[in-house]
Coordinates of C-alpha atoms in Angstrom, one line a residue:
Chain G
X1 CA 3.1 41.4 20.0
X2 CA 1.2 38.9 22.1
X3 CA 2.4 36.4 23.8
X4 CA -0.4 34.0 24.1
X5 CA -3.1 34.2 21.8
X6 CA -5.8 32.1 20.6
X7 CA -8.4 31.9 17.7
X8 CA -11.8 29.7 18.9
X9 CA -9.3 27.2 20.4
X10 CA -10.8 23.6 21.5
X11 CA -9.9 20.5 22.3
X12 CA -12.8 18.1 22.3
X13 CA -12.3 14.4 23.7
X14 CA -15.3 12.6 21.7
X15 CA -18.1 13.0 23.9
X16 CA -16.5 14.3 27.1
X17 CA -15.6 18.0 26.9
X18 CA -12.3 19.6 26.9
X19 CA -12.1 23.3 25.7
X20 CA -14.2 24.8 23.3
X21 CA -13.9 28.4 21.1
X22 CA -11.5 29.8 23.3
X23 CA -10.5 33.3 22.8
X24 CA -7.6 34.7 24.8
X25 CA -4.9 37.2 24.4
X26 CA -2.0 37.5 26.5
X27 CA -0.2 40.7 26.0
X28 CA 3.9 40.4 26.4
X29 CA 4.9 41.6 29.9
X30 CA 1.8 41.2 31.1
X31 CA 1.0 38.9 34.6
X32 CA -2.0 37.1 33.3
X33 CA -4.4 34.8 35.5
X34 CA -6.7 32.1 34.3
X35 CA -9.0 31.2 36.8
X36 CA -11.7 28.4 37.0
X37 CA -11.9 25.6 39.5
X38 CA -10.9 22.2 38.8
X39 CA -12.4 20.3 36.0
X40 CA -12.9 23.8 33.9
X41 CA -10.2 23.4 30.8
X42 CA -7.7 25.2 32.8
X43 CA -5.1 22.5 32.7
X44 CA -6.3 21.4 29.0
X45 CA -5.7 24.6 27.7
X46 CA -2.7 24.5 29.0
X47 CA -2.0 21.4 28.2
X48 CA -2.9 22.4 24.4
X49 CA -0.5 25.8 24.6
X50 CA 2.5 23.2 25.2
X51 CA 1.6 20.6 22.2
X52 CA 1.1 18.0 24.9
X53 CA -2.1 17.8 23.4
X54 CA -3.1 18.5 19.9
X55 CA -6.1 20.9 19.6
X56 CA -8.8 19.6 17.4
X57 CA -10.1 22.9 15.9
X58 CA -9.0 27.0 16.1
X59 CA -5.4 28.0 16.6
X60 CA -3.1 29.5 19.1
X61 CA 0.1 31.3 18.5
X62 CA 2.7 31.8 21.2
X63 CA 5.0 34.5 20.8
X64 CA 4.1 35.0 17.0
X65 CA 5.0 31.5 16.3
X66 CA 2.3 28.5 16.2
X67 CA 1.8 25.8 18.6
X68 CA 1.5 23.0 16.4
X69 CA 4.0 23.7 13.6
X70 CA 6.8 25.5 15.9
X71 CA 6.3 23.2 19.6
X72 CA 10.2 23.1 20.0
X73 CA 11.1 26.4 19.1
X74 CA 8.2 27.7 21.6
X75 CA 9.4 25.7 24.1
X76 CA 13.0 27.0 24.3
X77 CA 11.5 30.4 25.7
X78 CA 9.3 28.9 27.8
X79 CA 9.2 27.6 31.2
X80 CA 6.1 25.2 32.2
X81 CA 5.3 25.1 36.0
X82 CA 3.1 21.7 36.2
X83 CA 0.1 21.6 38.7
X84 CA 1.3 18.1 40.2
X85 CA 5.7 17.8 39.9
X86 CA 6.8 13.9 39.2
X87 CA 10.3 13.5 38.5
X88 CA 12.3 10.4 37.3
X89 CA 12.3 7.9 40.7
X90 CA 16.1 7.4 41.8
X91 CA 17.4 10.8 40.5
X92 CA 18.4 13.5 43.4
X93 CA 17.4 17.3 42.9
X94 CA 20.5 18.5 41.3
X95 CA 20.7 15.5 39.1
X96 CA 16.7 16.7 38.0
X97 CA 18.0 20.2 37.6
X98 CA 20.9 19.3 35.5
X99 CA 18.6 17.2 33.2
X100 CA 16.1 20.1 32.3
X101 CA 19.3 22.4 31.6
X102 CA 21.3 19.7 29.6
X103 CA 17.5 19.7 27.7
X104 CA 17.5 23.1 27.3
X105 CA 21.1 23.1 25.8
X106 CA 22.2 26.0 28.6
X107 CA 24.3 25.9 31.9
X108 CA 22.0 27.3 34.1
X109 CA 23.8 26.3 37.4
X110 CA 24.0 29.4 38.8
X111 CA 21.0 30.7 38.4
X112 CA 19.9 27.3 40.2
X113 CA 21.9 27.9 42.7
X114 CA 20.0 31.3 43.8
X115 CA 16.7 29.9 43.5
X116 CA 17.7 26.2 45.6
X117 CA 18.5 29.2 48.3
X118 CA 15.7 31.1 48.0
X119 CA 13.4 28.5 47.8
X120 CA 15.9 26.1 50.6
X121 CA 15.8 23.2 48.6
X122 CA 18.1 20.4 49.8
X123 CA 19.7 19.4 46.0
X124 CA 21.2 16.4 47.6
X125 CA 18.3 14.2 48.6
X126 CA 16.6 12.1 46.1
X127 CA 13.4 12.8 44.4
X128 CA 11.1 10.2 45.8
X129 CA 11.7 11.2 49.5
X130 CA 10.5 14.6 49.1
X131 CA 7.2 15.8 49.8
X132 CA 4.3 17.4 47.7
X133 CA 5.8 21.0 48.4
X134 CA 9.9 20.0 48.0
X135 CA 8.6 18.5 44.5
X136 CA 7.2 21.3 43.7
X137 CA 10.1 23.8 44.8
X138 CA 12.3 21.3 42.1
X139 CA 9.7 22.0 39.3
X140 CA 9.9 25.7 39.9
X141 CA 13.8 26.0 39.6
X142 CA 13.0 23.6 36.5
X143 CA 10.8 26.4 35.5
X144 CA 12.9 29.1 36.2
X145 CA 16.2 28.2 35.6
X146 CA 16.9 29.2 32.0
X147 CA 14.9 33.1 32.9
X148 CA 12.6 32.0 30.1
X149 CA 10.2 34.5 28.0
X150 CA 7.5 33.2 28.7
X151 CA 5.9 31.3 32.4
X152 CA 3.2 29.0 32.5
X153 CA 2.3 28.5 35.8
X154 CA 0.3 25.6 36.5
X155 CA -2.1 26.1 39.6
X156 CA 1.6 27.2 41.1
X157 CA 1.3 27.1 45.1
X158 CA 0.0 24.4 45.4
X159 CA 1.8 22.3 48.7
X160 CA 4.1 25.5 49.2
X161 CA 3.6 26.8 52.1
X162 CA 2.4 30.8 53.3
X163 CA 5.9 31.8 53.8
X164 CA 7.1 30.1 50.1
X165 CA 4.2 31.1 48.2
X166 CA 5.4 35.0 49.4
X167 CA 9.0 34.0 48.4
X168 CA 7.6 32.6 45.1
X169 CA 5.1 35.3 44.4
X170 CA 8.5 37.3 45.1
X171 CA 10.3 35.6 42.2
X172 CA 7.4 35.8 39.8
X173 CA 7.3 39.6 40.1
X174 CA 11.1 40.0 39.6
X175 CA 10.7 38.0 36.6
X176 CA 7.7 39.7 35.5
X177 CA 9.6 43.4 36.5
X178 CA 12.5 41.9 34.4
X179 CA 10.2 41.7 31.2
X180 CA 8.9 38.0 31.0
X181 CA 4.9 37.2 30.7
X182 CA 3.7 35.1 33.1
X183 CA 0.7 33.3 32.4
X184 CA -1.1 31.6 36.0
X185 CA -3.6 29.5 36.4
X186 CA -5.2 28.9 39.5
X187 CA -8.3 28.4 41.9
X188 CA -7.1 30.6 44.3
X189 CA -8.4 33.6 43.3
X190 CA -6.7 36.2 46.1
X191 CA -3.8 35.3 44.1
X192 CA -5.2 36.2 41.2
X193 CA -6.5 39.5 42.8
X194 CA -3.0 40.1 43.9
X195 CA -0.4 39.3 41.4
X196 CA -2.7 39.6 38.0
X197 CA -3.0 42.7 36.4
X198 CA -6.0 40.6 33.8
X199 CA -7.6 37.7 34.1
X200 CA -9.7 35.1 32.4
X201 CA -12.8 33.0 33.8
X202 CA -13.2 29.9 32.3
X203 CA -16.3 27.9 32.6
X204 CA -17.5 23.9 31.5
X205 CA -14.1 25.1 29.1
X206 CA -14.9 28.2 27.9
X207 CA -14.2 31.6 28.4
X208 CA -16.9 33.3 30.7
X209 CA -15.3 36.6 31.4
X210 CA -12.2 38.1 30.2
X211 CA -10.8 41.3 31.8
X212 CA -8.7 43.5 33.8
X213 CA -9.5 42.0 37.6
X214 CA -10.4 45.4 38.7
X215 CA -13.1 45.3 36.2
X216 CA -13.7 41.5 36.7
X217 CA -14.7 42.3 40.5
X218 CA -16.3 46.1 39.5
X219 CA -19.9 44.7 40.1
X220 CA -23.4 46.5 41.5
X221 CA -23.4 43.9 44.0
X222 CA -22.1 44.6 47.7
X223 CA -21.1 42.6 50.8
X224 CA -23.6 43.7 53.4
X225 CA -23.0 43.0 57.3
X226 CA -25.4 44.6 59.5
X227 CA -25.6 43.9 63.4
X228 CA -29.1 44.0 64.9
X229 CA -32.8 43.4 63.3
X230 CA -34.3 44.6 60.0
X231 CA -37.1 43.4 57.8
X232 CA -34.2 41.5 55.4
X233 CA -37.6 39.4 54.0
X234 CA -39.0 42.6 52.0
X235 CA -36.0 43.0 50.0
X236 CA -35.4 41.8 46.8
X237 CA -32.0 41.1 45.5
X238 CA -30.5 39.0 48.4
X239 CA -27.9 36.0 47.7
X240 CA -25.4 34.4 49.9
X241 CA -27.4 34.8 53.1
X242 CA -25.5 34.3 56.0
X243 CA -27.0 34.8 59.8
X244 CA -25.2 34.0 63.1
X245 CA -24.2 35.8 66.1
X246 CA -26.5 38.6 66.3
X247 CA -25.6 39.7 62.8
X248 CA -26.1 39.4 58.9
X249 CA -24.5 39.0 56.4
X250 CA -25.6 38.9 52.7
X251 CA -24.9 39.8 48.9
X252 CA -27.1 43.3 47.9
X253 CA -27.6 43.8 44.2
X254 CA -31.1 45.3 44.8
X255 CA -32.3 49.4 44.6
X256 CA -30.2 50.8 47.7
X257 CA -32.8 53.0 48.2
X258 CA -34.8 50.5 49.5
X259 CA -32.0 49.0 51.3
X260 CA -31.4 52.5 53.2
X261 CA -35.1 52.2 54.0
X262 CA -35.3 48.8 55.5
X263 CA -32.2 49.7 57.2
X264 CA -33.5 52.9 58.7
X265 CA -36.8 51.4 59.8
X266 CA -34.7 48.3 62.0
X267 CA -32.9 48.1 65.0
X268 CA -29.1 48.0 63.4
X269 CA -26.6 48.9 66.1
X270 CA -23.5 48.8 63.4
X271 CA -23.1 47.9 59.6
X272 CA -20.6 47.5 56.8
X273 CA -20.9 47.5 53.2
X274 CA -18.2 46.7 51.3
X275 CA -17.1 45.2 47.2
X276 CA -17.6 41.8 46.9
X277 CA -14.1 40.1 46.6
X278 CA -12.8 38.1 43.2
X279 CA -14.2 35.1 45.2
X280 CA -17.9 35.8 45.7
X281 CA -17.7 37.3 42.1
X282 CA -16.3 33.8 40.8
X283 CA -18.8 32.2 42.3
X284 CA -21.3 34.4 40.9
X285 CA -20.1 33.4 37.4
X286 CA -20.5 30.0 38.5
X287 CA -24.0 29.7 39.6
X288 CA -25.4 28.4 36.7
X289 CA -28.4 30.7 35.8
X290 CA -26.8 33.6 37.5
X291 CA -26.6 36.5 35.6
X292 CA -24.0 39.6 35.8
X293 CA -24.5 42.1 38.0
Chain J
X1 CA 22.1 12.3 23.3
X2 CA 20.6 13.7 26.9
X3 CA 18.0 11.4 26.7
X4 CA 20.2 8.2 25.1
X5 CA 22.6 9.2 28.5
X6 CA 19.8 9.5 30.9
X7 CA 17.9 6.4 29.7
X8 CA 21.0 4.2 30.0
X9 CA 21.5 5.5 33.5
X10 CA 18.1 4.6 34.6
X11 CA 17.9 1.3 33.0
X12 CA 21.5 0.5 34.7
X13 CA 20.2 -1.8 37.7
X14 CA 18.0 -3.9 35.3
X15 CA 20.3 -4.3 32.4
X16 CA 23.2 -4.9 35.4
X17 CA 20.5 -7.8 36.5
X18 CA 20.0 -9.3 33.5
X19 CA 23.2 -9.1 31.6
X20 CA 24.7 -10.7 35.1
X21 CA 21.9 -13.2 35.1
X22 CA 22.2 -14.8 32.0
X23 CA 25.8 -14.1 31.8
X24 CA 26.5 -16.0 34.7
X25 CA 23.5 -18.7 34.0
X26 CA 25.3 -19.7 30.3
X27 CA 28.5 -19.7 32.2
X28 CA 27.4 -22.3 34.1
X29 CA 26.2 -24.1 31.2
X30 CA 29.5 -24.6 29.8
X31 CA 31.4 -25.3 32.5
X32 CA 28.7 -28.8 32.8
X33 CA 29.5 -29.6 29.5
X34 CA 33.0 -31.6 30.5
X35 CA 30.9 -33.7 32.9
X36 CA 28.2 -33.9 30.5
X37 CA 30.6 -35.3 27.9
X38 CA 31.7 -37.9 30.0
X39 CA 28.1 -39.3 29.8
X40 CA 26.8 -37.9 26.5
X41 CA 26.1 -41.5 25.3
X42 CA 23.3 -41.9 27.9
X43 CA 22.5 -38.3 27.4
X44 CA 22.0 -38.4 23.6
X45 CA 19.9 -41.9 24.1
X46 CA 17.7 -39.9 26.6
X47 CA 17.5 -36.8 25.0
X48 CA 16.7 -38.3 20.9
X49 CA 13.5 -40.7 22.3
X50 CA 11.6 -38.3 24.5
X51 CA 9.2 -37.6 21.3
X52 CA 7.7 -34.2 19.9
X53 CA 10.0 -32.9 23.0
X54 CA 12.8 -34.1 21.2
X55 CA 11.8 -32.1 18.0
X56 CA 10.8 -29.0 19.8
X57 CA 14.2 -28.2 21.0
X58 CA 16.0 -29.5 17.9
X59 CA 17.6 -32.4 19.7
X60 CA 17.1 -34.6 17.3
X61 CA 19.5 -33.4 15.0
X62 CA 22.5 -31.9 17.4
X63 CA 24.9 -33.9 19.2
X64 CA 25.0 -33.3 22.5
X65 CA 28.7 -35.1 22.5
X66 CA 30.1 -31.9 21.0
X67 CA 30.5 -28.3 22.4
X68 CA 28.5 -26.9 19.7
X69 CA 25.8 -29.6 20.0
X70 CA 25.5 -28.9 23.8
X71 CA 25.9 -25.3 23.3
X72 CA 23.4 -24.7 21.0
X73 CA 20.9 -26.2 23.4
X74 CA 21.5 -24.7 26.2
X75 CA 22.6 -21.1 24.3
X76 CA 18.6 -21.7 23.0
X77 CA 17.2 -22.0 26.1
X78 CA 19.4 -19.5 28.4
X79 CA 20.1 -16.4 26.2
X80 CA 17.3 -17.2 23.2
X81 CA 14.9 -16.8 26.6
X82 CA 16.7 -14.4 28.7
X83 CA 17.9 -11.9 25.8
X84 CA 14.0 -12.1 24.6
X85 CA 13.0 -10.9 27.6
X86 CA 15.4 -8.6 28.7
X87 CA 14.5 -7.1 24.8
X88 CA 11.2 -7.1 25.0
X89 CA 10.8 -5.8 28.6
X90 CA 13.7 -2.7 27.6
X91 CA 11.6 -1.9 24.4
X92 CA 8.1 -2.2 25.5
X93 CA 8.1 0.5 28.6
X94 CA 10.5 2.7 26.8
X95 CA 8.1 5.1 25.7
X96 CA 4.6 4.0 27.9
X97 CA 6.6 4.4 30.8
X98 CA 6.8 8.2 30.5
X99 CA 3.2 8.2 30.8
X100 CA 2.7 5.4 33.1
X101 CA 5.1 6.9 36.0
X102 CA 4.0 10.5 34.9
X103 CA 7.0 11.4 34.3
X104 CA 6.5 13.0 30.2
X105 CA 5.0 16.3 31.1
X106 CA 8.4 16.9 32.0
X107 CA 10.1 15.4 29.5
X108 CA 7.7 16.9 26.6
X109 CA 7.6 20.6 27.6
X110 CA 11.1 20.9 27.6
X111 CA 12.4 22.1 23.5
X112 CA 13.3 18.6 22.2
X113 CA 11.2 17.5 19.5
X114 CA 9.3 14.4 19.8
X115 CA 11.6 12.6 16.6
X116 CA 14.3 13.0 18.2
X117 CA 12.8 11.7 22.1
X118 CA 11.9 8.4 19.9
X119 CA 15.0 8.1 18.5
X120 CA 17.5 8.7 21.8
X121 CA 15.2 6.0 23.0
X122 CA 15.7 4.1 20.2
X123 CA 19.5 4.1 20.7
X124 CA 19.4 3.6 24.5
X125 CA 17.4 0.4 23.9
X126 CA 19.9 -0.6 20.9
X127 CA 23.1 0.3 22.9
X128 CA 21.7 -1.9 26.4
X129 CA 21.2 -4.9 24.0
X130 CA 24.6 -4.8 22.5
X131 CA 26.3 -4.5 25.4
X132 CA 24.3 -7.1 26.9
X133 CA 25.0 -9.2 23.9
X134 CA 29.0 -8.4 24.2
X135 CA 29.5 -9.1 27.8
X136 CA 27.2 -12.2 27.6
X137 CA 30.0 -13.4 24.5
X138 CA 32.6 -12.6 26.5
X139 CA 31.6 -14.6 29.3
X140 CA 30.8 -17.9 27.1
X141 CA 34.5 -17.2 25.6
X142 CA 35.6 -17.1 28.8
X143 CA 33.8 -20.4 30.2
X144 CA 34.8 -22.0 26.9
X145 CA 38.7 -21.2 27.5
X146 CA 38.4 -22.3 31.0
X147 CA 37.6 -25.2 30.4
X148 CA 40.2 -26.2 27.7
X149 CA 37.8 -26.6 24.9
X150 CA 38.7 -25.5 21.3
X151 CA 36.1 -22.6 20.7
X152 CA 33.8 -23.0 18.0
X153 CA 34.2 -19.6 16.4
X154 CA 32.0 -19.7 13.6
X155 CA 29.0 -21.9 15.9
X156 CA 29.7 -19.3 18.5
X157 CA 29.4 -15.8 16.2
X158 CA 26.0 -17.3 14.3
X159 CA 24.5 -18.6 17.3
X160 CA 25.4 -15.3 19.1
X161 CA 24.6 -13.3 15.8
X162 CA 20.7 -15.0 15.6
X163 CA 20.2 -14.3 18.9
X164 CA 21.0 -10.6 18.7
X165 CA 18.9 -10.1 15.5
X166 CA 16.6 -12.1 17.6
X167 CA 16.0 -9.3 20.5
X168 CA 16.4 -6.4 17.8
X169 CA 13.7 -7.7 16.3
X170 CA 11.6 -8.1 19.7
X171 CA 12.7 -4.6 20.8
X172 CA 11.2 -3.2 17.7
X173 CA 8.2 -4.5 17.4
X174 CA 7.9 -3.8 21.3
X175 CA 9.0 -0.4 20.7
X176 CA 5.9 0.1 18.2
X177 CA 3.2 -1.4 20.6
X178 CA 5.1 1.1 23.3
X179 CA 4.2 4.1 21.8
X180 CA 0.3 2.7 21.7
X181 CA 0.3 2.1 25.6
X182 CA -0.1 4.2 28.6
X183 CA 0.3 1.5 30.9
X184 CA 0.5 -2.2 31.3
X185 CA 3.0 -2.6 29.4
X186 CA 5.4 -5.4 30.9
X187 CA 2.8 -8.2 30.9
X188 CA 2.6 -7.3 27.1
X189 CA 6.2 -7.5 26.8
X190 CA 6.7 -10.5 28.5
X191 CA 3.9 -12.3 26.9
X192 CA 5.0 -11.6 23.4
X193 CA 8.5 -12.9 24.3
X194 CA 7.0 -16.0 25.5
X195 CA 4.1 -16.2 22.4
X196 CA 6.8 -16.2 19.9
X197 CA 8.8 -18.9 21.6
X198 CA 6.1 -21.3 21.9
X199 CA 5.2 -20.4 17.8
X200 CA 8.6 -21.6 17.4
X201 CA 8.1 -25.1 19.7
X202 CA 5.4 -25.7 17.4
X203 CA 6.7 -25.0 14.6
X204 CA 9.0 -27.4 15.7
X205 CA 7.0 -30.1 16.3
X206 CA 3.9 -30.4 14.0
X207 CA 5.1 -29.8 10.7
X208 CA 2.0 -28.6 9.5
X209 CA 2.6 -25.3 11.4
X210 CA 6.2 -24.6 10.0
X211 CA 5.2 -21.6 8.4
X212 CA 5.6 -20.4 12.3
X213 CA 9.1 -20.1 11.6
X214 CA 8.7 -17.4 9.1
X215 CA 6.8 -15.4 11.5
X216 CA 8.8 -15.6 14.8
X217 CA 12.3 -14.7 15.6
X218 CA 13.4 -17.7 17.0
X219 CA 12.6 -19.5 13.4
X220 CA 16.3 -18.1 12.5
X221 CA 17.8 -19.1 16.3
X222 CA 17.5 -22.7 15.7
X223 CA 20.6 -24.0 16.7
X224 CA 20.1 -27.1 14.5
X225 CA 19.6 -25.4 11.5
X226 CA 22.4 -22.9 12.2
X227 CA 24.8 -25.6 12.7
X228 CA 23.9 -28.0 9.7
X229 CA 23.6 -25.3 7.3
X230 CA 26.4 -23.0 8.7
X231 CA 24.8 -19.7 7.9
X232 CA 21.7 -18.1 9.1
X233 CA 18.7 -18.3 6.9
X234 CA 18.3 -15.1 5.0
X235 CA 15.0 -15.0 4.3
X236 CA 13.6 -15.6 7.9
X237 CA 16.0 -12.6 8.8
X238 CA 14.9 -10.1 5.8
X239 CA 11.0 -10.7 7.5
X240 CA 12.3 -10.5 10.7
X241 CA 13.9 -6.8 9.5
X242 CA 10.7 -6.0 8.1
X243 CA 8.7 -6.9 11.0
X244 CA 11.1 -4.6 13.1
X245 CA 11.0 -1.6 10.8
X246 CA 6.9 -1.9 11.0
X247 CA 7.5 -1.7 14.7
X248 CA 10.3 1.4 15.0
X249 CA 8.1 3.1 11.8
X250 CA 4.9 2.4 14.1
X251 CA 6.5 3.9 17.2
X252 CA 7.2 6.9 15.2
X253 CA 4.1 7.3 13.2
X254 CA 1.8 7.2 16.9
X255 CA 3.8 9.2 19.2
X256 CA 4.5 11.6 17.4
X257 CA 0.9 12.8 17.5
X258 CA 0.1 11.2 20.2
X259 CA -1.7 13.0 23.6
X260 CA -0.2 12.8 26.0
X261 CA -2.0 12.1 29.5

């Protein structure tokens, strides 16, 4: 059974777009990313998935049951990361931590416990006083506390910093290793590269690419750094240019034939050629008349 | 009740404030009245030939020489304002506040369907205005005793009752316009508090526009009426329910389709 999945989902706001014919399907157990960069439907699908938001055409079923008709039943297996944490001014941590557990109808306190540790977060102060990243650690216990089905992670490290994005990326592959489906969406695409096992692309708020990210970043395209001179002008098929100290850098999906030929002919005293990363293929799906390579 | 438990715990220090407020304020009140007694002659002279003024407050036909007379005033002016306020201000942000401090993406995704966030809210407001209601009786029972006057009990529970049917009725249709708002919403509050007060001043005063009484709560709070019929008027009331149940039907009937932002 899935545990997302969507039939030609959208959410139009009148005039101003939201998503539109969105097709995805998240498998159950499976770490899924979502990526597009802000302003993309990201947040609106998401948005959509937890009935904050009615859809106004297709449908979308979370773990077999339907988002519209079945929101509170859904929600009991699911934890929602937000992108930006606010909490009720004047309440401390625990008291915030209690409240999403007393919602939830479980004692989770324990299970709070380990992940205030593992995440050091002081339950004692009060909301307001913490920063970006503190707030955020609160919304993930919120998140996590109940070891829900299903994780929807909202553009997740954002204000964490290197050493608690590990710890949390650390969390999320327990729970993942533990059988829940995580469902992430972010702009950061290494993390993508290296938690997801699939991914979607979304674009304007639809879905531009939809695959496993091995195959999203399989391209013909490669990451060419040569040091020295060459005739780079006769070559067709160069993007992403980049010159500086004695060396270039550029984007090759051009006949390497010819590429071996200009490169043979110059005065190149080292080179590497490598795969493009997720990042230069996002982009890549973003340039507006590029095509696929 | 989660929700009924955490909304009375964040809306402690304000109903602390106002409860206090116009606890203390109608307190006060009565403890004048002895002195006030002593020169009620003057007082009534002054008070029945200031004009539409006169009318307005109902002064025209109360007796400022007795408790009930003077209480009905002043019970008009302290907790027919204050309680309106308090009401509408409790009802309006109840559910625009979510959305205004941010705070309903994290109420919403968590599995509690949206009925029964209305209605928890619902209760929180109900239970903060009874309680405000009770300790502000107790307080004028206590003033009354203190200073040796025989307490009006029938005056005192009609008065007391209008008012509370008053800020029920405020809450609700605050309540409905709550659900419509996403921010903004205390000047609205406030100002409907105050609109319906001054409908009722006019009322009072050009007769032409006594319909107003039908329309705004404080048509079945005046203390003159109350006290020379001895019963509250039943059909202001059965509007004034109606009004309230358009308001609590409203809330219900927006939010739970609303988006939320």
């Amino acid at each position: 059974m899935e545990a997302i999945k969507t039939n030609n989902l959208t959410k139009s706001y009148g005039e101003a777009r939201g998503i539109v014919d969105l097709n995805l399907s998240v498998e159950k157990g499976e770490l899924f990313g979502f990526i597009g960069p802000n302003g993309a439907g990201k947040s609106t699908t998401i948005r959509t998935l937890l009935g904050l938001i009615a859809p106004t055409g297709g449908s979308a079923q979370i773990l077999g049951m339907d988002i519209v008709k079945d929101r509170e039943a859904i929600l009991r297996k699911v934890g929602y990361l937000p992108s930006e944490a606010v909490f009720y001014s004047g309440m401390k941590v625990k008291d915030v931590l209690k409240l999403s557990a007393d919602l939830r109808k479980v004692n989770c306190a324990d299970e709070a416990k380990i992940l205030c540790d593992r995440l050091q977060l002081d339950t004692s102060r009060k909301v307001e006083e913490l920063s970006f990243g503190n707030r955020k650690k609160v919304a993930i216990v919120c998140a996590f506390q109940s070891n829900p089905e299903l994780l929807i992670l909202d553009e997740p490290t954002g204000g964490l910093d290197p050493l608690m994005q590990r710890e949390f990326f650390e969390i999320v592959r327990e729970r993942n290793r533990n059988g829940a489906t995580v469902f992430m969406s972010s702009h950061v695409l290494s993390e993508i590269q290296r938690n997801c096992t699939r991914a979607a692309i979304i674009r304007e708020g639809r879905v531009v690419a939809f695959d496993r990210v091995e195959a999203l970043s399989k391209t013909n395209a490669r990451r060419v750094t040569a040091y020295g001179s060459a005739a780079w002008n006769e070559l067709d098929g160069i993007r992403d240019r980049v010159d500086g100290d004695g060396a270039v850098s550029f984007l090759y999906s051009g006949d390497m034939k010819r590429l071996l030929q200009t490169l043979s002919k110059g005065d190149i005293t080292d080179l590497t050629v490598t795969e493009p990363d997720l990042e230069e293929i996002f982009l890549h799906y973003y340039e507006k008349d590029g095509d696929r390579s | 009740m989660t929700i009924v438990k955490h909304e009375l715990r964040q809306g402690r220090i304000s109903f602390l404030i106002w409860t206090a407020s116009i606890g203390l304020l109608l307190s006060i009140c009565v403890f004048l009245f002895p002195e006030m007694k002593g020169e009620m002659e003057g007082v009534n002279d002054l008070f029945s030939s200031m004009g539409s003024f006169t009318s307005a407050f109902g002064m025209d036909r109360l007796n400022f020489g007795t408790l009930t007379g003077y209480y009905a005033v002043e019970c008009g002016n302290v907790l027919g304002l204050g309680g309106a306020f308090y009401a509408a201000l409790c009802a309006v942000s109840m559910l625009s506040k979510e959305e205004k401090d941010r705070t309903a993406e994290f109420l919403l995704t968590h599995p509690i369907s949206r009925f029964r966030i209305i209605t928890e809210k619902l209760i929180a407001i109900l239970i903060q205005i009874t309680a405000m209601n009770l300790v502000i009786y107790a307080c004028s029972l206590g003033a009354m005793t203190a200073i040796g006057e025989e307490i009006p009990w029938n005056a005192l529970h009609l008065l007391h009752g209008a008012y509370y049917l008053l800020q029920i009725e405020l809450a609700g249709i605050c309540f409905g316009l709550s659900a419509f708002m996403r921010k903004g919403s205390v000047g609205i509050g406030l100002g409907i508090a105050v609109l319906v007060y001054f409908l009722n001043l006019i009322a009072n005063i050009a007769e032409v526009a006594d319909f107003l009484k039908y329309i705004t709560p404080f048509g079945y709070c005046e203390g003159a009426d109350i006290l020379t019929n001895g019963c509250l008027d039943g059909v202001k009331i059965a509007i004034g329910a109606a009004i309230c149940l358009a308001g609590i039907a409203a809330a219900y009937l927006k939010y739970a389709n609303k988006d939320i932002q």
